[in-house]
Tab-separated table of C-alpha atoms in Angstrom:
chain	number	residue	atom	x	y	z
A	23	MET	CA	-17.879	12.875	-8.144
A	24	GLU	CA	-20.132	14.548	-10.682
A	25	ARG	CA	-22.830	14.962	-8.039
A	26	LEU	CA	-20.362	16.749	-5.758
A	27	ARG	CA	-19.142	18.984	-8.579
A	28	ARG	CA	-22.742	19.948	-9.376
A	29	ALA	CA	-23.497	20.606	-5.712
A	30	VAL	CA	-20.487	22.907	-5.334
A	31	GLY	CA	-21.279	24.597	-8.647
A	32	GLN	CA	-24.785	25.337	-7.357
A	33	GLY	CA	-23.480	26.817	-4.099
A	34	SER	CA	-24.223	23.810	-1.892
A	35	LEU	CA	-21.236	24.426	0.343
A	36	LEU	CA	-20.168	26.213	3.484
A	37	LEU	CA	-16.524	27.226	3.783
A	38	ASP	CA	-14.975	28.030	7.164
A	39	LEU	CA	-18.184	27.308	9.032
A	40	ASP	CA	-17.786	28.660	12.552
A	41	ALA	CA	-19.573	26.111	14.731
A	42	SER	CA	-18.646	24.589	18.054
A	43	ASP	CA	-20.948	21.560	17.967
A	44	LEU	CA	-22.718	19.242	15.565
A	45	ALA	CA	-26.150	20.777	16.138
A	46	ALA	CA	-24.828	24.078	14.768
A	47	VAL	CA	-23.023	22.366	11.874
A	48	PHE	CA	-26.063	20.337	10.852
A	49	GLY	CA	-28.409	23.289	11.343
A	50	GLN	CA	-26.378	25.518	9.045
A	51	ALA	CA	-25.866	22.757	6.465
A	52	VAL	CA	-29.611	22.098	6.303
A	53	ASP	CA	-30.271	25.860	6.181
A	54	ARG	CA	-28.066	25.968	3.074
A	55	ALA	CA	-30.103	23.160	1.487
A	56	VAL	CA	-33.320	25.053	2.362
A	57	ALA	CA	-31.940	28.283	0.874
A	58	LEU	CA	-31.144	26.435	-2.361
A	59	GLY	CA	-34.647	24.977	-2.496
A	60	ALA	CA	-33.374	21.407	-2.152
A	61	VAL	CA	-35.441	20.728	0.989
A	62	SER	CA	-38.450	22.487	2.473
A	63	GLU	CA	-38.122	24.754	5.469
A	64	GLY	CA	-40.809	22.712	7.222
A	65	ASP	CA	-38.497	19.669	7.149
A	66	ARG	CA	-35.482	21.514	8.552
A	67	ASP	CA	-35.814	20.524	12.210
A	68	THR	CA	-36.689	16.908	11.366
A	69	ILE	CA	-33.579	16.587	9.198
A	70	VAL	CA	-31.309	18.152	11.832
A	71	ASP	CA	-32.765	15.831	14.493
A	72	ASP	CA	-32.267	12.798	12.224
A	73	LEU	CA	-28.630	13.760	11.574
A	74	LEU	CA	-27.970	14.249	15.304
A	75	THR	CA	-29.702	10.988	16.253
A	76	ARG	CA	-27.686	9.019	13.698
A	77	GLU	CA	-24.465	10.651	14.897
A	78	GLN	CA	-25.280	9.731	18.521
A	79	ARG	CA	-25.766	6.087	17.507
A	80	PHE	CA	-22.504	5.871	15.582
A	81	SER	CA	-19.996	8.327	14.266
A	82	THR	CA	-20.075	9.144	10.582
A	83	ALA	CA	-16.444	10.282	10.704
A	84	ILE	CA	-14.486	8.051	8.343
A	85	GLY	CA	-11.011	9.373	9.152
A	86	HIS	CA	-8.569	11.638	7.342
A	87	ALA	CA	-10.493	14.648	8.778
A	88	VAL	CA	-13.688	13.648	6.914
A	89	ALA	CA	-17.232	12.786	8.003
A	90	VAL	CA	-20.240	11.797	5.919
A	91	PRO	CA	-23.389	12.427	7.969
A	92	HIS	CA	-26.551	11.358	6.181
A	93	ALA	CA	-30.311	11.281	6.611
A	94	TYR	CA	-33.246	10.012	4.599
A	95	LEU	CA	-36.481	11.942	4.292
A	96	GLU	CA	-39.801	11.225	2.639
A	97	GLY	CA	-40.610	13.930	0.136
A	98	LEU	CA	-37.119	14.327	-1.276
A	99	THR	CA	-36.856	13.221	-4.871
A	100	ASP	CA	-33.090	13.432	-5.334
A	101	GLN	CA	-29.925	13.187	-3.298
A	102	VAL	CA	-28.695	16.462	-1.791
A	103	VAL	CA	-25.022	17.025	-0.964
A	104	VAL	CA	-23.809	19.921	1.180
A	105	PHE	CA	-20.023	20.242	1.466
A	106	VAL	CA	-18.845	21.806	4.727
A	107	ARG	CA	-15.339	22.916	5.659
A	108	LEU	CA	-15.127	23.878	9.311
A	109	LYS	CA	-13.229	26.872	10.612
A	110	ARG	CA	-12.054	24.737	13.538
A	111	PRO	CA	-12.151	20.937	13.591
A	112	LEU	CA	-14.534	18.908	15.730
A	113	ASN	CA	-13.778	15.614	17.408
A	114	MET	CA	-16.354	13.275	15.883
A	115	GLY	CA	-14.772	10.016	17.012
A	116	ALA	CA	-13.011	9.148	13.771
A	117	PRO	CA	-11.367	5.711	13.681
A	118	ASP	CA	-7.953	7.299	13.077
A	119	GLY	CA	-8.466	9.839	15.893
A	120	THR	CA	-8.135	12.785	13.497
A	121	PRO	CA	-10.494	15.704	14.214
A	122	THR	CA	-12.983	16.418	11.440
A	123	TRP	CA	-12.499	19.428	9.149
A	124	PHE	CA	-14.610	18.360	6.164
A	125	LEU	CA	-18.192	17.080	6.114
A	126	PHE	CA	-20.223	15.825	3.186
A	127	VAL	CA	-23.813	16.055	4.433
A	128	LEU	CA	-25.946	13.678	2.348
A	129	LEU	CA	-29.731	13.917	2.327
A	130	GLY	CA	-32.020	11.800	0.226
A	131	PRO	CA	-35.250	9.828	-0.084
A	132	PRO	CA	-35.427	6.569	1.906
A	133	ASP	CA	-35.679	4.404	-1.208
A	134	HIS	CA	-32.473	5.857	-2.686
A	135	ALA	CA	-30.017	4.740	0.012
A	136	THR	CA	-27.992	3.005	-2.712
A	137	GLU	CA	-27.123	6.405	-4.191
A	138	HIS	CA	-25.545	7.373	-0.863
A	139	LEU	CA	-23.538	4.167	-0.889
A	140	ASP	CA	-22.388	4.914	-4.440
A	141	THR	CA	-21.275	8.394	-3.361
A	142	LEU	CA	-19.094	7.132	-0.493
A	143	PRO	CA	-16.272	5.642	-2.610
A	144	ALA	CA	-16.063	8.871	-4.627
A	145	ILE	CA	-15.749	10.879	-1.415
A	146	ALA	CA	-13.132	8.479	-0.063
A	147	ARG	CA	-11.054	8.679	-3.271
A	148	LEU	CA	-11.354	12.439	-3.363
A	149	MET	CA	-10.396	13.038	0.244
A	150	SER	CA	-7.574	10.497	0.253
A	151	ASP	CA	-5.872	12.584	-2.413
A	152	GLU	CA	-3.429	14.795	-0.501
A	153	GLU	CA	-3.300	17.420	-3.219
A	154	PHE	CA	-7.094	17.806	-3.315
A	155	GLU	CA	-7.308	17.884	0.481
A	156	TYR	CA	-4.729	20.682	0.525
A	157	GLU	CA	-6.525	22.642	-2.214
A	158	ALA	CA	-9.905	22.141	-0.515
A	159	GLY	CA	-8.420	23.368	2.753
A	160	GLU	CA	-6.993	26.461	1.094
A	161	ALA	CA	-9.945	27.353	-1.167
A	162	ARG	CA	-11.155	30.880	-0.402
A	163	ASN	CA	-14.460	30.567	-2.231
A	164	ASP	CA	-16.693	28.175	-4.131
A	165	ASN	CA	-14.906	28.864	-7.432
A	166	GLU	CA	-11.562	27.777	-5.977
A	167	LEU	CA	-13.142	24.651	-4.487
A	168	LEU	CA	-14.735	23.874	-7.843
A	169	ALA	CA	-11.338	24.371	-9.518
A	170	ALA	CA	-9.821	21.888	-7.035
A	171	LEU	CA	-12.510	19.344	-7.958
A	172	VAL	CA	-11.860	19.827	-11.672
A	173	HIS	CA	-8.101	19.561	-11.070
A	174	PHE	CA	-8.619	16.298	-9.167
A	175	LYS	CA	-10.890	14.895	-11.882
A	176	LEU	CA	-8.354	15.708	-14.580
A	177	LEU	CA	-5.405	14.242	-12.677
A	178	ALA	CA	-7.126	11.184	-11.199
A	179	PRO	CA	-6.597	8.955	-14.297
A	180	VAL	CA	-2.914	9.921	-14.438
A	181	ARG	CA	-2.448	9.127	-10.750
A	182	LEU	CA	-4.222	5.784	-11.165
A	183	LEU	CA	-1.975	4.855	-14.078
A	184	ALA	CA	1.112	5.850	-12.092
A	185	ALA	CA	-0.063	3.827	-9.097
A	186	ARG	CA	-0.545	0.771	-11.310
A	187	MET	CA	2.802	1.233	-13.004
A	188	PHE	CA	4.640	1.530	-9.711
A	189	ALA	CA	2.618	-0.913	-7.657
A	190	PRO	CA	4.655	-2.973	-5.179
A	191	ALA	CA	4.567	-6.029	-7.474
A	192	HIS	CA	6.193	-4.035	-10.262
A	193	LEU	CA	8.781	-2.598	-7.895
A	194	GLU	CA	9.639	-6.054	-6.554
A	195	ALA	CA	10.129	-7.279	-10.123
A	196	LEU	CA	12.473	-4.363	-10.778
A	197	ASP	CA	14.415	-5.094	-7.587
A	198	ALA	CA	14.808	-8.728	-8.616
A	199	GLU	CA	16.473	-7.749	-11.884
A	200	GLU	CA	20.203	-7.376	-11.750
A	201	GLU	CA	21.358	-4.131	-13.273
A	202	PRO	CA	24.922	-3.193	-14.047
A	203	GLU	CA	26.479	-0.897	-11.455
A	204	ALA	CA	26.607	2.055	-13.898
A	205	GLU	CA	22.870	1.868	-14.565
A	206	GLN	CA	22.056	1.734	-10.862
A	207	GLN	CA	23.944	4.975	-10.332
A	208	GLN	CA	21.675	6.765	-12.779
A	209	TRP	CA	18.756	6.213	-10.415
A	210	VAL	CA	20.550	7.461	-7.326
C-alpha cells in the first residue's frame, strides 16, 4: 500500500488513458516510467514486449475491473508501479468477466519477484473496497487519487474491526439469542 501511495505521489499514474489495445496501454505505462527515470528508454521496447508476451500466455486480469500486468528486467534495482485508469475498459479475460478499467503495472528486477507477490494482496484489498474503487474512478487528478488512497488507509482498520464484529459467526450467535419482542422492534 505504501509503495502504491509513493508511486502515485511521484506521478507514476495515468488517468483516463485513451487506448484501444494492450500494446498502447503498456507502451504509455512504460513511457511514464521512463519519463520518471524509473527505467531506461533503451529498455522500453523490451519491457512492453515482455508485458504483451506474458498477457498472451495468461491474463493478468484478476476481476473486479482490475489487472496486474508485470515484468521483470535485469538492471532494475527496485519495484516500479504505474497505476493506470482507462478511459474505456478493455476485455482482458478476467475470471469474473468484468472488463478492466484499472491496471497496476508492476516492473522489477528478476530476483525481487517476492516483492510483486507481496504487493498483490494490498492491491486486492484496495480494489475490493467499493468506496475506494468509486473514488479512484472519479478522481480528476493525481491529488484526488492520492486523497482516495489516504482515505482508504485511514478507514481500513475501522472497516476490518467492523467486519470482525459483524462476522457471520457473531450474527448467528445474536440470532440464537432470544430477545423480548420490545427489544426486537428497536432494531426494525
